[in-house]
Amino acid sequence: MSLLVIWCSPNQEGLTAKCKSALVSGILEYGMECSEVHLNRLNIGRCQVCSTGFGQCAQKGTCVLEDDFNRLYALMQQCDALALVTPVYWHDMAEPLKALLDRVRRCDCKVNHALSGKKAMIVACAGGSGNGAVRCLGLMEDTLKHMGMDVRERIPVTRFSSSYMPKAIQSAAWHLCYELNEKPQ
Ligand SMILES: Cc1cc2nc3c(=O)[nH]c(=O)nc-3n(C[C@H](O)[C@H](O)[C@H](O)COP(=O)(O)O)c2cc1C
């Protein structure tokens, strides 16, 4: 069993990074294998909206762009569950994650259906007013559900809750591992 943690933020030591580290701690505390992907280090371009709206993604389940997308989409398919952690930008997920999910959705929900049924947890870190954290989670969840993914936990973090939420994230990650590994279905 393995959990893939995908996160983005330009700040290696900001609120998002802190929440991501708490999530990884929960996975390792349980004893499950964990891989981390920092999207800001990868080259994942935006969907080119080929043809009249649907291109190769809708026919073959692959993307015409040759960047880091294919490798990461393969990792997403191979893992047993997925955790996504993003800063809240404009009440939405940050652009690197949006670019990834836009392209994954096109390939997955039309052809591959490889992520359907996969469990996920999502975390949105709002360091400003805190406005938009819940909306951001809603938008992320809509995209994952479009692919048939099973969103088990959605966690908003604001600068007002930033002192105690990392502990909750660690616990939530531990429980997701428990659910994957031991809980009777
Ligand atoms: C472009 C941009 C848009 C933002 N929009 C919001 C927002 O809608 N609501 C909010 O509470 N904070 C907003 N913020 C603040 C970020 O959510 C906050 O800085 C967050 O902690 C970033 O995570 P980091 O610590 O990993 O950088 C925004 C920040 C940026 C740079």
PDB file of C-alpha atoms and ligand atoms in Angstrom:
ATOM      1  CA  MET A   1       0.000   0.000   0.000  1.00  0.00           C
ATOM      2  CA  SER A   2       1.252   3.483  -0.775  1.00  0.00           C
ATOM      3  CA  LEU A   3       0.013   7.034  -0.523  1.00  0.00           C
ATOM      4  CA  LEU A   4       1.015   9.743  -2.976  1.00  0.00           C
ATOM      5  CA  VAL A   5       1.156  13.290  -1.603  1.00  0.00           C
ATOM      6  CA  ILE A   6       0.985  16.010  -4.252  1.00  0.00           C
ATOM      7  CA  TRP A   7       1.452  19.557  -3.045  1.00  0.00           C
ATOM      8  CA  CYS A   8       2.253  22.978  -4.421  1.00  0.00           C
ATOM      9  CA  SER A   9       3.532  26.264  -3.066  1.00  0.00           C
ATOM     10  CA  PRO A  10       6.460  28.486  -3.911  1.00  0.00           C
ATOM     11  CA  ASN A  11       7.243  28.613  -0.186  1.00  0.00           C
ATOM     12  CA  GLN A  12       9.207  25.640   1.111  1.00  0.00           C
ATOM     13  CA  GLU A  13       8.583  26.684   4.716  1.00  0.00           C
ATOM     14  CA  GLY A  14       5.136  28.236   4.544  1.00  0.00           C
ATOM     15  CA  LEU A  15       1.761  27.113   5.813  1.00  0.00           C
ATOM     16  CA  THR A  16       1.171  24.685   2.945  1.00  0.00           C
ATOM     17  CA  ALA A  17       4.562  23.032   3.446  1.00  0.00           C
ATOM     18  CA  LYS A  18       3.859  22.719   7.177  1.00  0.00           C
ATOM     19  CA  CYS A  19       0.493  21.040   6.517  1.00  0.00           C
ATOM     20  CA  LYS A  20       2.059  18.741   3.919  1.00  0.00           C
ATOM     21  CA  SER A  21       4.741  17.696   6.406  1.00  0.00           C
ATOM     22  CA  ALA A  22       2.076  16.941   9.019  1.00  0.00           C
ATOM     23  CA  LEU A  23       0.259  14.768   6.493  1.00  0.00           C
ATOM     24  CA  VAL A  24       3.448  12.884   5.618  1.00  0.00           C
ATOM     25  CA  SER A  25       4.141  12.407   9.349  1.00  0.00           C
ATOM     26  CA  GLY A  26       0.729  10.778   9.786  1.00  0.00           C
ATOM     27  CA  ILE A  27       1.409   8.370   6.919  1.00  0.00           C
ATOM     28  CA  LEU A  28       4.875   7.463   8.209  1.00  0.00           C
ATOM     29  CA  GLU A  29       3.578   7.163  11.775  1.00  0.00           C
ATOM     30  CA  TYR A  30       1.153   4.539  10.515  1.00  0.00           C
ATOM     31  CA  GLY A  31       3.971   2.816   8.648  1.00  0.00           C
ATOM     32  CA  MET A  32       2.652   3.155   5.130  1.00  0.00           C
ATOM     33  CA  GLU A  33       4.832   3.893   2.127  1.00  0.00           C
ATOM     34  CA  CYS A  34       4.655   7.539   1.075  1.00  0.00           C
ATOM     35  CA  SER A  35       5.866   9.480  -1.965  1.00  0.00           C
ATOM     36  CA  GLU A  36       5.892  13.260  -2.210  1.00  0.00           C
ATOM     37  CA  VAL A  37       5.620  15.354  -5.341  1.00  0.00           C
ATOM     38  CA  HIS A  38       6.240  19.111  -5.199  1.00  0.00           C
ATOM     39  CA  LEU A  39       4.452  20.470  -8.251  1.00  0.00           C
ATOM     40  CA  ASN A  40       6.412  23.745  -8.314  1.00  0.00           C
ATOM     41  CA  ARG A  41       9.505  21.735  -9.231  1.00  0.00           C
ATOM     42  CA  LEU A  42       7.840  20.058 -12.207  1.00  0.00           C
ATOM     43  CA  ASN A  43       7.033  21.283 -15.672  1.00  0.00           C
ATOM     44  CA  ILE A  44       3.314  20.725 -16.150  1.00  0.00           C
ATOM     45  CA  GLY A  45       1.762  23.085 -18.656  1.00  0.00           C
ATOM     46  CA  ARG A  46      -1.856  23.999 -19.010  1.00  0.00           C
ATOM     47  CA  CYS A  47      -4.280  22.089 -21.214  1.00  0.00           C
ATOM     48  CA  GLN A  48      -3.992  23.280 -24.816  1.00  0.00           C
ATOM     49  CA  VAL A  49      -7.728  22.727 -25.476  1.00  0.00           C
ATOM     50  CA  CYS A  50      -6.980  20.843 -28.697  1.00  0.00           C
ATOM     51  CA  SER A  51      -9.269  20.580 -31.686  1.00  0.00           C
ATOM     52  CA  THR A  52     -12.744  21.919 -30.949  1.00  0.00           C
ATOM     53  CA  GLY A  53     -12.438  21.269 -27.226  1.00  0.00           C
ATOM     54  CA  PHE A  54     -11.680  17.585 -26.920  1.00  0.00           C
ATOM     55  CA  GLY A  55      -8.458  16.271 -28.416  1.00  0.00           C
ATOM     56  CA  GLN A  56      -6.287  13.192 -28.014  1.00  0.00           C
ATOM     57  CA  CYS A  57      -7.263  13.001 -24.318  1.00  0.00           C
ATOM     58  CA  ALA A  58     -10.831  12.082 -25.239  1.00  0.00           C
ATOM     59  CA  GLN A  59      -9.779   9.500 -27.859  1.00  0.00           C
ATOM     60  CA  LYS A  60      -6.675   7.911 -26.365  1.00  0.00           C
ATOM     61  CA  GLY A  61      -6.600   9.070 -22.761  1.00  0.00           C
ATOM     62  CA  THR A  62      -3.212  10.703 -23.289  1.00  0.00           C
ATOM     63  CA  CYS A  63      -2.073  14.313 -23.606  1.00  0.00           C
ATOM     64  CA  VAL A  64      -0.252  15.811 -26.588  1.00  0.00           C
ATOM     65  CA  LEU A  65       2.025  17.930 -24.390  1.00  0.00           C
ATOM     66  CA  GLU A  66       5.416  16.394 -23.658  1.00  0.00           C
ATOM     67  CA  ASP A  67       6.240  17.497 -20.141  1.00  0.00           C
ATOM     68  CA  ASP A  68       6.170  15.942 -16.655  1.00  0.00           C
ATOM     69  CA  PHE A  69       2.452  15.184 -16.849  1.00  0.00           C
ATOM     70  CA  ASN A  70       2.575  11.578 -18.084  1.00  0.00           C
ATOM     71  CA  ARG A  71       5.008  10.480 -15.396  1.00  0.00           C
ATOM     72  CA  LEU A  72       2.918  12.040 -12.649  1.00  0.00           C
ATOM     73  CA  TYR A  73      -0.393  10.750 -14.022  1.00  0.00           C
ATOM     74  CA  ALA A  74       1.149   7.252 -13.980  1.00  0.00           C
ATOM     75  CA  LEU A  75       2.150   7.703 -10.314  1.00  0.00           C
ATOM     76  CA  MET A  76      -1.400   8.812  -9.516  1.00  0.00           C
ATOM     77  CA  GLN A  77      -2.704   5.621 -11.077  1.00  0.00           C
ATOM     78  CA  GLN A  78      -0.211   3.390  -9.250  1.00  0.00           C
ATOM     79  CA  CYS A  79      -0.776   4.680  -5.700  1.00  0.00           C
ATOM     80  CA  ASP A  80      -3.488   3.308  -3.417  1.00  0.00           C
ATOM     81  CA  ALA A  81      -4.657   6.749  -2.286  1.00  0.00           C
ATOM     82  CA  LEU A  82      -3.921  10.355  -3.049  1.00  0.00           C
ATOM     83  CA  ALA A  83      -3.486  13.439  -0.850  1.00  0.00           C
ATOM     84  CA  LEU A  84      -3.565  16.919  -2.372  1.00  0.00           C
ATOM     85  CA  VAL A  85      -2.359  19.988  -0.487  1.00  0.00           C
ATOM     86  CA  THR A  86      -2.617  23.495  -1.930  1.00  0.00           C
ATOM     87  CA  PRO A  87      -2.515  27.119  -0.854  1.00  0.00           C
ATOM     88  CA  VAL A  88      -5.779  28.976  -1.424  1.00  0.00           C
ATOM     89  CA  TYR A  89      -5.340  31.475  -4.247  1.00  0.00           C
ATOM     90  CA  TRP A  90      -8.369  33.550  -5.231  1.00  0.00           C
ATOM     91  CA  HIS A  91     -10.695  31.161  -3.363  1.00  0.00           C
ATOM     92  CA  ASP A  92      -9.429  28.311  -5.549  1.00  0.00           C
ATOM     93  CA  MET A  93      -6.536  25.851  -5.691  1.00  0.00           C
ATOM     94  CA  ALA A  94      -3.162  27.248  -6.801  1.00  0.00           C
ATOM     95  CA  GLU A  95      -2.372  27.234 -10.509  1.00  0.00           C
ATOM     96  CA  PRO A  96       0.133  24.312 -10.577  1.00  0.00           C
ATOM     97  CA  LEU A  97      -2.476  21.963  -9.104  1.00  0.00           C
ATOM     98  CA  LYS A  98      -5.247  23.335 -11.320  1.00  0.00           C
ATOM     99  CA  ALA A  99      -3.092  22.723 -14.413  1.00  0.00           C
ATOM    100  CA  LEU A 100      -2.463  19.135 -13.322  1.00  0.00           C
ATOM    101  CA  LEU A 101      -6.052  18.266 -12.416  1.00  0.00           C
ATOM    102  CA  ASP A 102      -7.468  19.875 -15.562  1.00  0.00           C
ATOM    103  CA  ARG A 103      -5.361  17.544 -17.699  1.00  0.00           C
ATOM    104  CA  VAL A 104      -5.782  14.447 -15.520  1.00  0.00           C
ATOM    105  CA  ARG A 105      -9.561  14.856 -15.608  1.00  0.00           C
ATOM    106  CA  ARG A 106      -9.624  15.033 -19.396  1.00  0.00           C
ATOM    107  CA  CYS A 107      -7.616  11.822 -19.777  1.00  0.00           C
ATOM    108  CA  ASP A 108      -9.225   9.945 -16.938  1.00  0.00           C
ATOM    109  CA  CYS A 109     -12.949  10.590 -17.050  1.00  0.00           C
ATOM    110  CA  LYS A 110     -13.269  10.051 -20.802  1.00  0.00           C
ATOM    111  CA  VAL A 111     -11.026   7.035 -21.443  1.00  0.00           C
ATOM    112  CA  ASN A 112      -8.892   5.559 -18.689  1.00  0.00           C
ATOM    113  CA  HIS A 113     -11.157   5.599 -15.619  1.00  0.00           C
ATOM    114  CA  ALA A 114      -8.006   4.671 -13.714  1.00  0.00           C
ATOM    115  CA  LEU A 115      -8.660   6.974 -10.754  1.00  0.00           C
ATOM    116  CA  SER A 116     -12.284   5.991 -10.318  1.00  0.00           C
ATOM    117  CA  GLY A 117     -12.901   4.687  -6.795  1.00  0.00           C
ATOM    118  CA  LYS A 118      -9.460   5.778  -5.534  1.00  0.00           C
ATOM    119  CA  LYS A 119      -9.544   7.337  -2.056  1.00  0.00           C
ATOM    120  CA  ALA A 120      -8.324  10.886  -1.552  1.00  0.00           C
ATOM    121  CA  MET A 121      -7.892  13.541   1.083  1.00  0.00           C
ATOM    122  CA  ILE A 122      -7.626  17.230   0.261  1.00  0.00           C
ATOM    123  CA  VAL A 123      -6.187  20.144   2.245  1.00  0.00           C
ATOM    124  CA  ALA A 124      -6.540  23.860   1.446  1.00  0.00           C
ATOM    125  CA  CYS A 125      -4.285  26.343   3.256  1.00  0.00           C
ATOM    126  CA  ALA A 126      -5.524  29.923   3.359  1.00  0.00           C
ATOM    127  CA  GLY A 127      -3.016  32.245   4.940  1.00  0.00           C
ATOM    128  CA  GLY A 128      -4.813  35.476   4.168  1.00  0.00           C
ATOM    129  CA  SER A 129      -8.315  36.359   5.319  1.00  0.00           C
ATOM    130  CA  GLY A 130      -9.247  32.679   5.359  1.00  0.00           C
ATOM    131  CA  ASN A 131     -12.010  33.423   2.890  1.00  0.00           C
ATOM    132  CA  GLY A 132     -12.278  30.883   0.123  1.00  0.00           C
ATOM    133  CA  ALA A 133     -10.765  27.892   1.917  1.00  0.00           C
ATOM    134  CA  VAL A 134     -14.018  25.950   1.913  1.00  0.00           C
ATOM    135  CA  ARG A 135     -14.852  27.006  -1.643  1.00  0.00           C
ATOM    136  CA  CYS A 136     -11.379  25.884  -2.743  1.00  0.00           C
ATOM    137  CA  LEU A 137     -12.003  22.446  -1.228  1.00  0.00           C
ATOM    138  CA  GLY A 138     -15.396  22.297  -2.964  1.00  0.00           C
ATOM    139  CA  LEU A 139     -13.810  23.014  -6.339  1.00  0.00           C
ATOM    140  CA  MET A 140     -11.103  20.402  -5.779  1.00  0.00           C
ATOM    141  CA  GLU A 141     -13.666  17.848  -4.691  1.00  0.00           C
ATOM    142  CA  ASP A 142     -15.869  18.526  -7.726  1.00  0.00           C
ATOM    143  CA  THR A 143     -12.920  17.780 -10.015  1.00  0.00           C
ATOM    144  CA  LEU A 144     -11.982  14.581  -8.191  1.00  0.00           C
ATOM    145  CA  LYS A 145     -15.591  13.404  -8.077  1.00  0.00           C
ATOM    146  CA  HIS A 146     -15.894  14.042 -11.805  1.00  0.00           C
ATOM    147  CA  MET A 147     -13.326  11.243 -12.134  1.00  0.00           C
ATOM    148  CA  GLY A 148     -15.244   9.056  -9.687  1.00  0.00           C
ATOM    149  CA  MET A 149     -12.699   9.476  -6.908  1.00  0.00           C
ATOM    150  CA  ASP A 150     -13.721   8.819  -3.325  1.00  0.00           C
ATOM    151  CA  VAL A 151     -12.922  11.967  -1.312  1.00  0.00           C
ATOM    152  CA  ARG A 152     -12.696  10.797   2.317  1.00  0.00           C
ATOM    153  CA  GLU A 153     -11.514  13.961   4.014  1.00  0.00           C
ATOM    154  CA  ARG A 154     -11.418  17.667   3.182  1.00  0.00           C
ATOM    155  CA  ILE A 155      -9.555  19.983   5.546  1.00  0.00           C
ATOM    156  CA  PRO A 156      -9.514  23.794   5.490  1.00  0.00           C
ATOM    157  CA  VAL A 157      -6.647  25.540   7.296  1.00  0.00           C
ATOM    158  CA  THR A 158      -6.536  29.273   7.965  1.00  0.00           C
ATOM    159  CA  ARG A 159      -3.927  31.387   9.715  1.00  0.00           C
ATOM    160  CA  PHE A 160      -6.287  31.395  12.709  1.00  0.00           C
ATOM    161  CA  SER A 161      -6.293  27.596  12.898  1.00  0.00           C
ATOM    162  CA  SER A 162      -2.722  27.051  11.715  1.00  0.00           C
ATOM    163  CA  SER A 163      -1.420  26.213  15.190  1.00  0.00           C
ATOM    164  CA  TYR A 164      -3.730  23.258  15.788  1.00  0.00           C
ATOM    165  CA  MET A 165      -4.749  21.994  12.350  1.00  0.00           C
ATOM    166  CA  PRO A 166      -1.427  20.296  11.450  1.00  0.00           C
ATOM    167  CA  LYS A 167      -2.074  17.840  14.296  1.00  0.00           C
ATOM    168  CA  ALA A 168      -5.562  17.148  12.892  1.00  0.00           C
ATOM    169  CA  ILE A 169      -4.087  16.624   9.413  1.00  0.00           C
ATOM    170  CA  GLN A 170      -1.562  14.164  10.833  1.00  0.00           C
ATOM    171  CA  SER A 171      -4.410  12.235  12.493  1.00  0.00           C
ATOM    172  CA  ALA A 172      -6.543  12.312   9.348  1.00  0.00           C
ATOM    173  CA  ALA A 173      -3.657  10.893   7.300  1.00  0.00           C
ATOM    174  CA  TRP A 174      -3.107   8.145   9.871  1.00  0.00           C
ATOM    175  CA  HIS A 175      -6.811   7.249   9.731  1.00  0.00           C
ATOM    176  CA  LEU A 176      -6.840   7.168   5.947  1.00  0.00           C
ATOM    177  CA  CYS A 177      -3.963   4.666   6.076  1.00  0.00           C
ATOM    178  CA  TYR A 178      -5.865   2.648   8.667  1.00  0.00           C
ATOM    179  CA  GLU A 179      -8.941   2.646   6.464  1.00  0.00           C
ATOM    180  CA  LEU A 180      -6.928   1.527   3.460  1.00  0.00           C
ATOM    181  CA  ASN A 181      -5.054  -1.177   5.266  1.00  0.00           C
ATOM    182  CA  GLU A 182      -7.164  -2.612   8.051  1.00  0.00           C
ATOM    183  CA  LYS A 183     -10.752  -1.451   8.175  1.00  0.00           C
ATOM    184  CA  PRO A 184     -13.207  -4.033   6.876  1.00  0.00           C
ATOM    185  CA  GLN A 185     -14.926  -2.695   3.733  1.00  0.00           C
TER     186      GLN A 185
HETATM  187  C1  LIG B   1      -2.318  34.974  -5.630  1.00  0.00           C
HETATM  188  C2  LIG B   1      -2.763  34.765  -4.219  1.00  0.00           C
HETATM  189  C3  LIG B   1      -4.105  34.680  -3.930  1.00  0.00           C
HETATM  190  C4  LIG B   1      -4.533  34.475  -2.610  1.00  0.00           C
HETATM  191  N1  LIG B   1      -5.872  34.333  -2.349  1.00  0.00           N
HETATM  192  C5  LIG B   1      -6.265  34.073  -1.075  1.00  0.00           C
HETATM  193  C6  LIG B   1      -7.636  33.872  -0.773  1.00  0.00           C
HETATM  194  O1  LIG B   1      -8.504  33.865  -1.637  1.00  0.00           O
HETATM  195  N2  LIG B   1      -7.988  33.655   0.532  1.00  0.00           N
HETATM  196  C7  LIG B   1      -7.045  33.604   1.523  1.00  0.00           C
HETATM  197  O2  LIG B   1      -7.413  33.427   2.683  1.00  0.00           O
HETATM  198  N3  LIG B   1      -5.734  33.776   1.268  1.00  0.00           N
HETATM  199  C8  LIG B   1      -5.325  34.003  -0.008  1.00  0.00           C
HETATM  200  N4  LIG B   1      -4.000  34.139  -0.277  1.00  0.00           N
HETATM  201  C9  LIG B   1      -3.025  33.910   0.803  1.00  0.00           C
HETATM  202  C10 LIG B   1      -2.524  32.450   0.742  1.00  0.00           C
HETATM  203  O3  LIG B   1      -3.592  31.536   0.877  1.00  0.00           O
HETATM  204  C11 LIG B   1      -1.543  32.235   1.848  1.00  0.00           C
HETATM  205  O4  LIG B   1      -0.430  33.059   1.633  1.00  0.00           O
HETATM  206  C12 LIG B   1      -1.160  30.788   1.953  1.00  0.00           C
HETATM  207  O5  LIG B   1      -0.693  30.543   3.247  1.00  0.00           O
HETATM  208  C13 LIG B   1      -0.112  30.443   1.005  1.00  0.00           C
HETATM  209  O6  LIG B   1       0.521  29.285   1.429  1.00  0.00           O
HETATM  210  P1  LIG B   1       2.092  29.249   1.647  1.00  0.00           P
HETATM  211  O7  LIG B   1       2.314  29.568   3.083  1.00  0.00           O
HETATM  212  O8  LIG B   1       2.428  27.895   1.246  1.00  0.00           O
HETATM  213  O9  LIG B   1       2.656  30.289   0.740  1.00  0.00           O
HETATM  214  C14 LIG B   1      -3.573  34.364  -1.578  1.00  0.00           C
HETATM  215  C15 LIG B   1      -2.207  34.455  -1.880  1.00  0.00           C
HETATM  216  C16 LIG B   1      -1.798  34.642  -3.184  1.00  0.00           C
HETATM  217  C17 LIG B   1      -0.310  34.706  -3.480  1.00  0.00           C
END
